[in-house]
CSV table of C-alpha atoms and ligand atoms in Angstrom, one decimal:
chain,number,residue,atom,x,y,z
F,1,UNK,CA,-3.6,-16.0,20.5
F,2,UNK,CA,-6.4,-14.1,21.8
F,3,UNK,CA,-7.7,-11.0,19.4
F,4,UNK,CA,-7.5,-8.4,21.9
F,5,UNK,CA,-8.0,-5.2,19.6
F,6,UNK,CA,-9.3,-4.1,16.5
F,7,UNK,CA,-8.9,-1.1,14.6
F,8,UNK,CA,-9.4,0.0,10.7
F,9,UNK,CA,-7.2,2.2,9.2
F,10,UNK,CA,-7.2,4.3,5.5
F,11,UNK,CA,-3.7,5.1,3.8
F,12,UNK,CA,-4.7,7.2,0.1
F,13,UNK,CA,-1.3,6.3,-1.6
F,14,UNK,CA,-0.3,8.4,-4.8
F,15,UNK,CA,0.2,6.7,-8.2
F,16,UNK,CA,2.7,6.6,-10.8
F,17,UNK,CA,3.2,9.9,-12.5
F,18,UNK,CA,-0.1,12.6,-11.6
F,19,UNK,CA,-2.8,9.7,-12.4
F,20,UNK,CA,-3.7,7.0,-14.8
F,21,UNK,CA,-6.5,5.6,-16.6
F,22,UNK,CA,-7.8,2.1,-17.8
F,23,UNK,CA,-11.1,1.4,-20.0
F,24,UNK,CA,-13.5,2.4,-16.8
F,25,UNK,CA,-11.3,4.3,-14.3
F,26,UNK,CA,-8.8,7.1,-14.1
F,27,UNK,CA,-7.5,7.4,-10.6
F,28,UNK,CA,-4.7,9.4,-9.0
F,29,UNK,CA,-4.0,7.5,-5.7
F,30,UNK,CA,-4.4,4.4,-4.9
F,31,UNK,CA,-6.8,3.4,-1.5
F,32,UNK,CA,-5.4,1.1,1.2
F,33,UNK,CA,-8.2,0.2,3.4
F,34,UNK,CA,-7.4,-2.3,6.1
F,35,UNK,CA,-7.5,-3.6,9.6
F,36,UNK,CA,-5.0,-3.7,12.3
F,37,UNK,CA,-5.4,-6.7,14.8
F,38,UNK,CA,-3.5,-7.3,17.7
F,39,UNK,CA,-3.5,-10.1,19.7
F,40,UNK,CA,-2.9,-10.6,23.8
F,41,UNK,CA,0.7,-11.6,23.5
F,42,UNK,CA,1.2,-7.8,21.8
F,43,UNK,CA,1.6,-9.9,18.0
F,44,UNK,CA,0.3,-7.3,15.4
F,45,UNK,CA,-1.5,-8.3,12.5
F,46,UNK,CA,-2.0,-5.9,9.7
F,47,UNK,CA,-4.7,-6.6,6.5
F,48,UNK,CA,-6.3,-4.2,3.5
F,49,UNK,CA,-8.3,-4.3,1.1
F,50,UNK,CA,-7.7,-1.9,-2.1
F,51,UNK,CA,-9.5,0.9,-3.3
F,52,UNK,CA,-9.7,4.1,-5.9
F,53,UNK,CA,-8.9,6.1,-2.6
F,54,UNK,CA,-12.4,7.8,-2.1
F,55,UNK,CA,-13.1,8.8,1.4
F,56,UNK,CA,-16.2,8.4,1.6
F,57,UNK,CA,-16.6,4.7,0.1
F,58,UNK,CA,-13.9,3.7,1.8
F,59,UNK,CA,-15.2,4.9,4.9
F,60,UNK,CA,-18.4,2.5,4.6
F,61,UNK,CA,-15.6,-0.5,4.5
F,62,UNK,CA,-14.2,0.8,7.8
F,63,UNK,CA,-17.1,1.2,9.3
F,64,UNK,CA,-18.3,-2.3,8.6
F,65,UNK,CA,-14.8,-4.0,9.9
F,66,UNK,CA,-15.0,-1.4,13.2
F,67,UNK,CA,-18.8,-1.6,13.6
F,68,UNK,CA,-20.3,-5.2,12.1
F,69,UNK,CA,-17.0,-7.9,12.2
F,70,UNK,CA,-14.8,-6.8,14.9
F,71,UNK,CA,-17.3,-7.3,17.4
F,72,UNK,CA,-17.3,-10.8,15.9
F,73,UNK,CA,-13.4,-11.5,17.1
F,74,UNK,CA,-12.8,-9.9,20.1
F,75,UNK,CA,-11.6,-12.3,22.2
F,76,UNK,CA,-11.7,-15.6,19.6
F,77,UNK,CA,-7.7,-16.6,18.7
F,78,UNK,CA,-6.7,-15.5,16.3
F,79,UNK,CA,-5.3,-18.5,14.5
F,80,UNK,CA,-8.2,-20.2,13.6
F,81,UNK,CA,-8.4,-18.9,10.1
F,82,UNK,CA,-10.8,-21.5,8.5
F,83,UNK,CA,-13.6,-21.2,11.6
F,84,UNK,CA,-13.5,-17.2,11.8
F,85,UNK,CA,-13.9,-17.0,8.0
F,86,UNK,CA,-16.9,-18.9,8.4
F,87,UNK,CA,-18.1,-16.8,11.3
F,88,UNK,CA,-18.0,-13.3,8.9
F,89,UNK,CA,-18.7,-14.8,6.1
F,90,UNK,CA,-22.0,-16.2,7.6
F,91,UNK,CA,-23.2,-14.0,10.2
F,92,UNK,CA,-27.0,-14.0,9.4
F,93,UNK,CA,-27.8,-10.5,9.5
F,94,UNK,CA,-24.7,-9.5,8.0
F,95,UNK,CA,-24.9,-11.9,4.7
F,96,UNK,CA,-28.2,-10.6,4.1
F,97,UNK,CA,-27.5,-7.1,3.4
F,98,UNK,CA,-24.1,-7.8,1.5
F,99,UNK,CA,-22.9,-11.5,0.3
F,100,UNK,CA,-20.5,-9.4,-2.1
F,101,UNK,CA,-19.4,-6.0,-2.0
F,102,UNK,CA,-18.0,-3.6,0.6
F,103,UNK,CA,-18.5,-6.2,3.4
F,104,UNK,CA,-16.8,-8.9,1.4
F,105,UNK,CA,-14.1,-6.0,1.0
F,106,UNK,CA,-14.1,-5.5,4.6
F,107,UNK,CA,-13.8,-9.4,5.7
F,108,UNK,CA,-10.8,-9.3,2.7
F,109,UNK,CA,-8.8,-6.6,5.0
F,110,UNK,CA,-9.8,-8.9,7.9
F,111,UNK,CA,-8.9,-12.2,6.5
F,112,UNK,CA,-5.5,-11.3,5.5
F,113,UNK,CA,-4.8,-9.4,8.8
F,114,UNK,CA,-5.9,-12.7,10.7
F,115,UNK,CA,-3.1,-14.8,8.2
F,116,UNK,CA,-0.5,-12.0,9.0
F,117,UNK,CA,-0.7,-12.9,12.3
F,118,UNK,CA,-1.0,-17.0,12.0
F,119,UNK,CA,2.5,-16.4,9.8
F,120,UNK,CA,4.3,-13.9,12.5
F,121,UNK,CA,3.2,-16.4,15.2
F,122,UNK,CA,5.4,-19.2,13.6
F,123,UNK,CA,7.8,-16.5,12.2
F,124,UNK,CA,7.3,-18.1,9.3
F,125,UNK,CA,6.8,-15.6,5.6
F,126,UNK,CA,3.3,-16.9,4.3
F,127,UNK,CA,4.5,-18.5,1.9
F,128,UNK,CA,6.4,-20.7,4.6
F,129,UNK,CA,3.2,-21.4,6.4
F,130,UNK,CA,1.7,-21.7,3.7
F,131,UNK,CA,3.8,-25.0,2.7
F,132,UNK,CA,7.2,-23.9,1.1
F,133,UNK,CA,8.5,-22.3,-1.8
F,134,UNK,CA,7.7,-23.9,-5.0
F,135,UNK,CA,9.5,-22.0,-7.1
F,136,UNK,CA,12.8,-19.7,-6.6
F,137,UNK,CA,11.4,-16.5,-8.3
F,138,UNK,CA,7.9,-15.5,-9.8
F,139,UNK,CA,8.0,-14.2,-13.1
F,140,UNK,CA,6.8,-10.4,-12.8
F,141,UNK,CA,5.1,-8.2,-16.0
F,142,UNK,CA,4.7,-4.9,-16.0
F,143,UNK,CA,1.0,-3.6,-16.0
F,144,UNK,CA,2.7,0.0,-15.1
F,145,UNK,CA,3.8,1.0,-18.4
F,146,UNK,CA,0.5,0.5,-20.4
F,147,UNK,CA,-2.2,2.9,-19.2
F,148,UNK,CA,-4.5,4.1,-21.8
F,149,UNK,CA,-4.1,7.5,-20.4
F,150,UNK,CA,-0.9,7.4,-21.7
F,151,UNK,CA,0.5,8.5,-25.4
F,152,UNK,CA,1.1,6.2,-28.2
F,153,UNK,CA,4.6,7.7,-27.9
F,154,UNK,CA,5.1,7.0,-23.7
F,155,UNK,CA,3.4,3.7,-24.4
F,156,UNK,CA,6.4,2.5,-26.6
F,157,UNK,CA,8.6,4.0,-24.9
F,158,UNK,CA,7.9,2.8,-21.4
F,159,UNK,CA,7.5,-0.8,-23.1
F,160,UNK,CA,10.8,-0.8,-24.4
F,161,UNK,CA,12.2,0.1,-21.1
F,162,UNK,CA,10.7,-2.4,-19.3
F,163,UNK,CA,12.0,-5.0,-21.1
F,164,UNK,CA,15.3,-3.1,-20.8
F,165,UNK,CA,14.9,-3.5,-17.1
F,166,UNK,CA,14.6,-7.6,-17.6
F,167,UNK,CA,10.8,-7.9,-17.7
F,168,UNK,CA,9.9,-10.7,-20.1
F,169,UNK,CA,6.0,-9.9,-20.0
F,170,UNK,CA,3.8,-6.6,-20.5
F,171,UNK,CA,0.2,-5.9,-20.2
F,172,UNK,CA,-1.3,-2.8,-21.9
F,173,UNK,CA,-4.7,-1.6,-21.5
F,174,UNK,CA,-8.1,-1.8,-24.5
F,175,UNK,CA,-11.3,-1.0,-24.4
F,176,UNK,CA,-11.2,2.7,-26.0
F,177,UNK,CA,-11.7,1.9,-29.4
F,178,UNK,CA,-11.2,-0.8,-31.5
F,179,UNK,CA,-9.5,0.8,-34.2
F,180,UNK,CA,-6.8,2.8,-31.9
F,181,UNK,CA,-6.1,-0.1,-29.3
F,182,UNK,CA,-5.4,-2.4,-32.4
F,183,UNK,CA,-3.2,-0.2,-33.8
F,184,UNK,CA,-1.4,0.4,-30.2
F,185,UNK,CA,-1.3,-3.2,-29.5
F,186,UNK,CA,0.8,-3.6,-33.0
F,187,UNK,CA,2.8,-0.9,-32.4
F,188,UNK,CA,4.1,-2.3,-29.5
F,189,UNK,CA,4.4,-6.0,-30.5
F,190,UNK,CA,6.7,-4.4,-33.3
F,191,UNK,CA,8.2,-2.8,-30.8
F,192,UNK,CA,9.2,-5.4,-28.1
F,193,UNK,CA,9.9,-8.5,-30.8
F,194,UNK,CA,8.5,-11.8,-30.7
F,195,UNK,CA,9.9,-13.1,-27.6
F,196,UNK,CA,7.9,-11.0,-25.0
F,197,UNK,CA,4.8,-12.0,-23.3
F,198,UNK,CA,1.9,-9.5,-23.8
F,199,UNK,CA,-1.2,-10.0,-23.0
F,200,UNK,CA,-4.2,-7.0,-22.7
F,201,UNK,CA,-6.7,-5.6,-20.2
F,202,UNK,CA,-10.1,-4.5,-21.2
F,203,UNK,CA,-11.4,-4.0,-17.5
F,204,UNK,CA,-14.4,-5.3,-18.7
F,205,UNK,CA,-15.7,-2.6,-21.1
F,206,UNK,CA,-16.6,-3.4,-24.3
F,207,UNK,CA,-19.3,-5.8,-25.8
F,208,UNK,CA,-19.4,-9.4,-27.4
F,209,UNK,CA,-19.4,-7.3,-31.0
F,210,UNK,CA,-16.6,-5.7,-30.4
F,211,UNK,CA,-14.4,-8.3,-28.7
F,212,UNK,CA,-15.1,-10.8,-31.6
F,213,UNK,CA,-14.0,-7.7,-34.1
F,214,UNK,CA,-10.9,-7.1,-32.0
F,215,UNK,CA,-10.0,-10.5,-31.7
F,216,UNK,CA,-10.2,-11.3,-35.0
F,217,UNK,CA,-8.0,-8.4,-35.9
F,218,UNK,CA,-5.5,-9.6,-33.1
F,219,UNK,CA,-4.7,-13.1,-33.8
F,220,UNK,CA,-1.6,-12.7,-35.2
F,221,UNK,CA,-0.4,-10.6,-32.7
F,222,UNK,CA,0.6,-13.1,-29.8
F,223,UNK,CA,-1.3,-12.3,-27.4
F,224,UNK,CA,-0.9,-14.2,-24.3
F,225,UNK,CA,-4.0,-13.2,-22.8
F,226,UNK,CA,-7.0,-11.2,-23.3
F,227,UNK,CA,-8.0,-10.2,-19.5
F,228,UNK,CA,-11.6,-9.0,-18.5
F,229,UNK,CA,-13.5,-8.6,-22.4
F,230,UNK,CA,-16.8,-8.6,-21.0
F,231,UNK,CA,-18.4,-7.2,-18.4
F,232,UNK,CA,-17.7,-9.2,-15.1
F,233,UNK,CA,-20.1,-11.5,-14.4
F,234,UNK,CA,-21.3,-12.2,-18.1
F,235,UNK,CA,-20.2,-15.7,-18.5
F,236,UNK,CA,-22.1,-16.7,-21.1
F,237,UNK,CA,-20.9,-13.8,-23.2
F,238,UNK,CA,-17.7,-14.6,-22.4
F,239,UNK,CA,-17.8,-18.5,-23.5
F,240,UNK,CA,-18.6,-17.4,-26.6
F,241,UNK,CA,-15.9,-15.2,-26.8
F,242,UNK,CA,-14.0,-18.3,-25.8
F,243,UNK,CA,-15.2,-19.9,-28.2
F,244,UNK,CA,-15.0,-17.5,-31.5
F,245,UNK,CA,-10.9,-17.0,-30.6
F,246,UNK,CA,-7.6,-18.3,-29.9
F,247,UNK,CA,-6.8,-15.9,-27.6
F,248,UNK,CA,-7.0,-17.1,-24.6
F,249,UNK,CA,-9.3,-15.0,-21.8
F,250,UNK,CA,-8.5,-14.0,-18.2
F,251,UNK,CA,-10.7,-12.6,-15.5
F,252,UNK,CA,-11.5,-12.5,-12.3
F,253,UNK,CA,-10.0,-9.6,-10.5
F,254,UNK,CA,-13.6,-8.3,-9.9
F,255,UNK,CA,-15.3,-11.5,-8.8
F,256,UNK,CA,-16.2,-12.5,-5.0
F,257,UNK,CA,-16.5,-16.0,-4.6
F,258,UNK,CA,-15.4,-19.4,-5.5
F,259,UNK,CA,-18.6,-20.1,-6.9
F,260,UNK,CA,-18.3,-17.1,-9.4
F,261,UNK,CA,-15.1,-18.6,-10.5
F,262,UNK,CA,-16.7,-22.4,-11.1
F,263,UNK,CA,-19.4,-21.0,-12.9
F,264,UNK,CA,-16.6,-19.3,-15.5
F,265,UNK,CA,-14.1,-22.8,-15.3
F,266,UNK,CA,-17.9,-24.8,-15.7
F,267,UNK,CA,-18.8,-23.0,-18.7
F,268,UNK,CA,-15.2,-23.0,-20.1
F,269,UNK,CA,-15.4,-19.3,-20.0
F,270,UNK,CA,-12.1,-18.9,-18.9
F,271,UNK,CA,-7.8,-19.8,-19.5
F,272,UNK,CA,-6.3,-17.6,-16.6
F,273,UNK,CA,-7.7,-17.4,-13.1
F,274,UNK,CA,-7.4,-14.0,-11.9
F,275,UNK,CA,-8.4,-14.4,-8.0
F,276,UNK,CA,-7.6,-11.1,-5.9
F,277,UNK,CA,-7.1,-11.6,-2.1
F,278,UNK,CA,-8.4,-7.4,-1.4
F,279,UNK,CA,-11.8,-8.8,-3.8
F,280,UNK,CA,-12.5,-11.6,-2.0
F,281,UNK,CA,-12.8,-12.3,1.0
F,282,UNK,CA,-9.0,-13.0,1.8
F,283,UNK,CA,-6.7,-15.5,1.2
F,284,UNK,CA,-9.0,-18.1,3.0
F,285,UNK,CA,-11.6,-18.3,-0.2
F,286,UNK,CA,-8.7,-17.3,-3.0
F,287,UNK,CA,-7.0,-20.6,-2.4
F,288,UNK,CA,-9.7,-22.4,-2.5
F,289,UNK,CA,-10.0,-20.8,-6.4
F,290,UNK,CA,-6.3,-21.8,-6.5
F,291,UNK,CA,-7.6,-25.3,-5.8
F,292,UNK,CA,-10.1,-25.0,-8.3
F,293,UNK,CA,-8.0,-24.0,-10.8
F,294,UNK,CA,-5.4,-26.9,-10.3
F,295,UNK,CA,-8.0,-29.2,-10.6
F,296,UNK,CA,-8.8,-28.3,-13.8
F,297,UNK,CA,-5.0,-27.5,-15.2
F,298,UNK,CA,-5.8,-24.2,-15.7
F,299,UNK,CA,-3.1,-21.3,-14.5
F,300,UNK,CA,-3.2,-18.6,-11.9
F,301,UNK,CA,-2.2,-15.3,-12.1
F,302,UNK,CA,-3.4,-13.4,-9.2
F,303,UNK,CA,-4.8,-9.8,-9.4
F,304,UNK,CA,-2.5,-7.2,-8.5
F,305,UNK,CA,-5.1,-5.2,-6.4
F,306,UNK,CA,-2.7,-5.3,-3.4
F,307,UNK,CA,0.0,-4.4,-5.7
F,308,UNK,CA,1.0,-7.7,-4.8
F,309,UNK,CA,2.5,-7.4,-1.4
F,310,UNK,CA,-0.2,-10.4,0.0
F,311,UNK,CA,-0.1,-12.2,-3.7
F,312,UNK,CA,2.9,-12.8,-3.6
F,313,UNK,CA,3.3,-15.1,-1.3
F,314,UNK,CA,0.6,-17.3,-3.3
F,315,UNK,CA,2.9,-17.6,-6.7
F,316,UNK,CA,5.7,-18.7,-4.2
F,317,UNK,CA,3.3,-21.3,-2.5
F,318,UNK,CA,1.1,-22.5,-4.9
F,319,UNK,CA,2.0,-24.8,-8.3
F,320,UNK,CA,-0.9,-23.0,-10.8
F,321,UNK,CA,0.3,-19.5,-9.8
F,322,UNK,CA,2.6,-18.9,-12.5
F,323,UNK,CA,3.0,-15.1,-13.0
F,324,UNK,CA,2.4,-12.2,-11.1
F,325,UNK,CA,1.2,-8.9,-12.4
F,326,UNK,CA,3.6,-6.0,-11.4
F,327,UNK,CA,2.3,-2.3,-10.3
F,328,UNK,CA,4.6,-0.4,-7.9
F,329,UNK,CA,2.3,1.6,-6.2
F,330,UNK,CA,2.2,0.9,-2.5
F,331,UNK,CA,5.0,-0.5,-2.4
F,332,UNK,CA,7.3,2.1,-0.2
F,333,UNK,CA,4.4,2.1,2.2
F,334,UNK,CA,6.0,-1.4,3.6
F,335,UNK,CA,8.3,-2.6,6.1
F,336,UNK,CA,9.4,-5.1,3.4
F,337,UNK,CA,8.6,-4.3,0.1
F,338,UNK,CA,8.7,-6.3,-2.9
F,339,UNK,CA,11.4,-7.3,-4.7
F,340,UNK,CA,11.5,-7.3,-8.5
F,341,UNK,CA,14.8,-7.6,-9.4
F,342,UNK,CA,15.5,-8.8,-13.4
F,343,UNK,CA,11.3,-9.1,-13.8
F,344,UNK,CA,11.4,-11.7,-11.4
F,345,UNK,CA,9.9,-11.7,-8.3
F,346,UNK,CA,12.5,-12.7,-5.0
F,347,UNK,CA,10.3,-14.0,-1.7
F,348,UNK,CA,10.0,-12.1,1.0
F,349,UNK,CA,11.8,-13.6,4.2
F,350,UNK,CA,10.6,-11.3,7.1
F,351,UNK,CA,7.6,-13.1,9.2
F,352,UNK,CA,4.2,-12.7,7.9
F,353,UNK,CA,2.3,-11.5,5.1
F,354,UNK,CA,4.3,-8.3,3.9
F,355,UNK,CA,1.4,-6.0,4.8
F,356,UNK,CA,3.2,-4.3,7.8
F,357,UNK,CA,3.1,-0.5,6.7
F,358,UNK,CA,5.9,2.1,7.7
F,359,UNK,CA,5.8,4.6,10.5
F,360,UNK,CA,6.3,7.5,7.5
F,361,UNK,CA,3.5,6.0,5.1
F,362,UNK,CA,1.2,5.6,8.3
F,363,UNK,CA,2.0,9.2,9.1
F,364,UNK,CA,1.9,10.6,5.7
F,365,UNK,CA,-0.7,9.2,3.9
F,366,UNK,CA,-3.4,8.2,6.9
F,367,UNK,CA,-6.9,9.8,6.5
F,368,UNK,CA,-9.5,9.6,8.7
F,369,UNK,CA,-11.0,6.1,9.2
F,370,UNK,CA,-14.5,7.2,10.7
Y,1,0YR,C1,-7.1,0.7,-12.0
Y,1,0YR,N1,-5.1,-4.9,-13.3
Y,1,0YR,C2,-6.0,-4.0,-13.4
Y,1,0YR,C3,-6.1,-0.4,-12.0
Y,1,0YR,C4,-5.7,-2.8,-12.5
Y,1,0YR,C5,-6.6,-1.6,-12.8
Y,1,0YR,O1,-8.3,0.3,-11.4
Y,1,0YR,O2,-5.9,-0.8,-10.7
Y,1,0YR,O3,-6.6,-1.2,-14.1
Y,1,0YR,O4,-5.9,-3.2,-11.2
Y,1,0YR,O5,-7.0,-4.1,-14.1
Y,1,0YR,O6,-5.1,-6.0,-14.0
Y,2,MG,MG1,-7.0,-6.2,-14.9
């Protein structure tokens, strides 16, 4: 399957209700940068990475697919995932001005274009290529209802219809201050009952003081997980934070390589493994964190920076991927959509990697790549 032609693309996506906000970003759309690839035989393969939709950010990424890696796959086939990651990810000149960052974003959109296309080429859904369904459904929860932009009042409320709608897990945002997310967080846990997962998302704000006083205050509230406490790369910090609780800590939704991740399992930084296929640089080096992970019996629960459409495909593939974080955003923008039906998960069954966009979204949301 010979890579005939590349071309980026840019879709700025809107999100639920006028915007939202977590601990370090309000946003109203939602950025779906990506590549399309198609190969000799007309086979086309469609890849993003995901963004806080600002043109001129995104722009770089586009440029470095158009500009620095397609000129690396014209003409290579287009199913040898493994050897073409390799070639992007360690193109001299190209790894010396960005070994993370919008060129790891870039190869992402790539990566997961080049696996669309290895899946629609054995009409297979990428979970089937990927070795077979492991599981019937993936347990969904609902990130969507617990933005800290939103009022104590809508917080509770949008809780208790989630689990209305069959979800058995939430996730609802901290990092504004200790004092109100602690009383938020026990509002709600009085709110949904005992018997619902949910876990919280500091998106890496706050310091090791505060998490320890937080914590502290938190133990008796369940909480399944405490995701991103610490700034992002602070593993140290975060071991002791490990340490000091019984909350267990998840992370990794802003991390780039596998060896970021061993450094966290290493240091026993870490409970939940939080690898996002749009972060890093596609679903070639995010199962090899899946690997990791399984090695050390520690669970996955993938990022849902794609909203989920690529991910997916991993919690149906792959034993440690347990649950799977549930935004809706993007989700109209595809020619199969996911399914969450009773806060489960169905799999996808049309061939490939359920990143083929719609005519209308391509039309309606498209912005100017270059
Ligand atoms: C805003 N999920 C997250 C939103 C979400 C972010 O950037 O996308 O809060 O991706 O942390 O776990
Ligand atoms: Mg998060």
């Amino acid at each position: 399957m010979r890579i005939e032609h590349i071309e980026s693309f840019i879709l700025h996506v809107p999100v639920t209700g006028a915007s939202i906000a977590d601990s370090t970003h309000s946003i109203t759309h939602w950025g779906v940068v990506g590549a399309r690839i198609t190969t000799e035989d007309g086979t086309v393969g469609y890849g993003f990475t995901g963004t806080h939709a600002h043109l001129p950010s995104d722009q770089l990424i586009t440029r470095c697919i158009d500009t620095c890696l397609a000129p690396l796959l014209l003409g290579e086939n287009a199913l040898d995932t493994e050897r073409l990651w390799w070639r992007l990810a360690r193109q001299p000149a190209l790894q010396w001005v960005g070994r993370a960052g919008i060129t790891t974003l870039a190869h992402a959109a790539v990566d997961v274009a080049l696996w669309d296309l290895r899946a629609k080429a054995q009409q297979l859904p990428l979970w089937g290529l990927l070795g077979g369904a492991v599981r019937e459904k993936v347990r969904a929860y609902n990130t969507d209802i617990g933005w800290l932009s939103l009022s104590d009042e809508a917080l509770l409320r949008g809780a208790q219809t989630a689990v209305d709608e069959g979800y058995t897990g939430i996730k609802i945002k901290v990092g504004s201050s200790v004092e109100r997310d602690l009383q938020r967080l026990r509002a709600v846990r009085r709110a949904v009952g005992e018997h619902i997962t949910l876990a919280i998302d500091g998106n890496g704000k706050w310091d090791l003081p505060d998490c320890l006083r937080f914590c502290q205050a938190a133990e008796d509230c369940q909480v399944f997980w405490f995701e991103e406490p610490l700034w992002y790369d602070a593993v140290r910090a975060h071991a002791q934070l490990a340490r000091a609780t019984r909350i267990p800590l998840a992370l990794g939704e802003q991390l780039y390589t596998v060896d970021a991740f061993a450094e966290f399992v290493g240091q026993q930084a870490v409970h939940w493994l939080q690898p996002d296929v749009t972060r890093m640089a596609g679903v070639t080096e995010v199962l090899r964190v899946i690997e990791l992970a399984g090695a050390h019996r520690l669970p996955v629960a993938p990022h849902a920076g794609d909203m989920s459409q690529v991910h997916q495909h991993l919690n149906f593939s792959r034993t440690p991927c347990t649950v799977l974080e549930y935004i809706p955003w993007i989700r109209d923008c595809f020619e199969e959509p996911i399914r969450v039906v009773d806060g489960h998960y169905l799999p996808p069954q049309q061939p490939g990697a359920s990143t083929t966009p719609t005519p209308q979204a391509w039309s309606r949301y498209r912005r100017p790549s270059a």
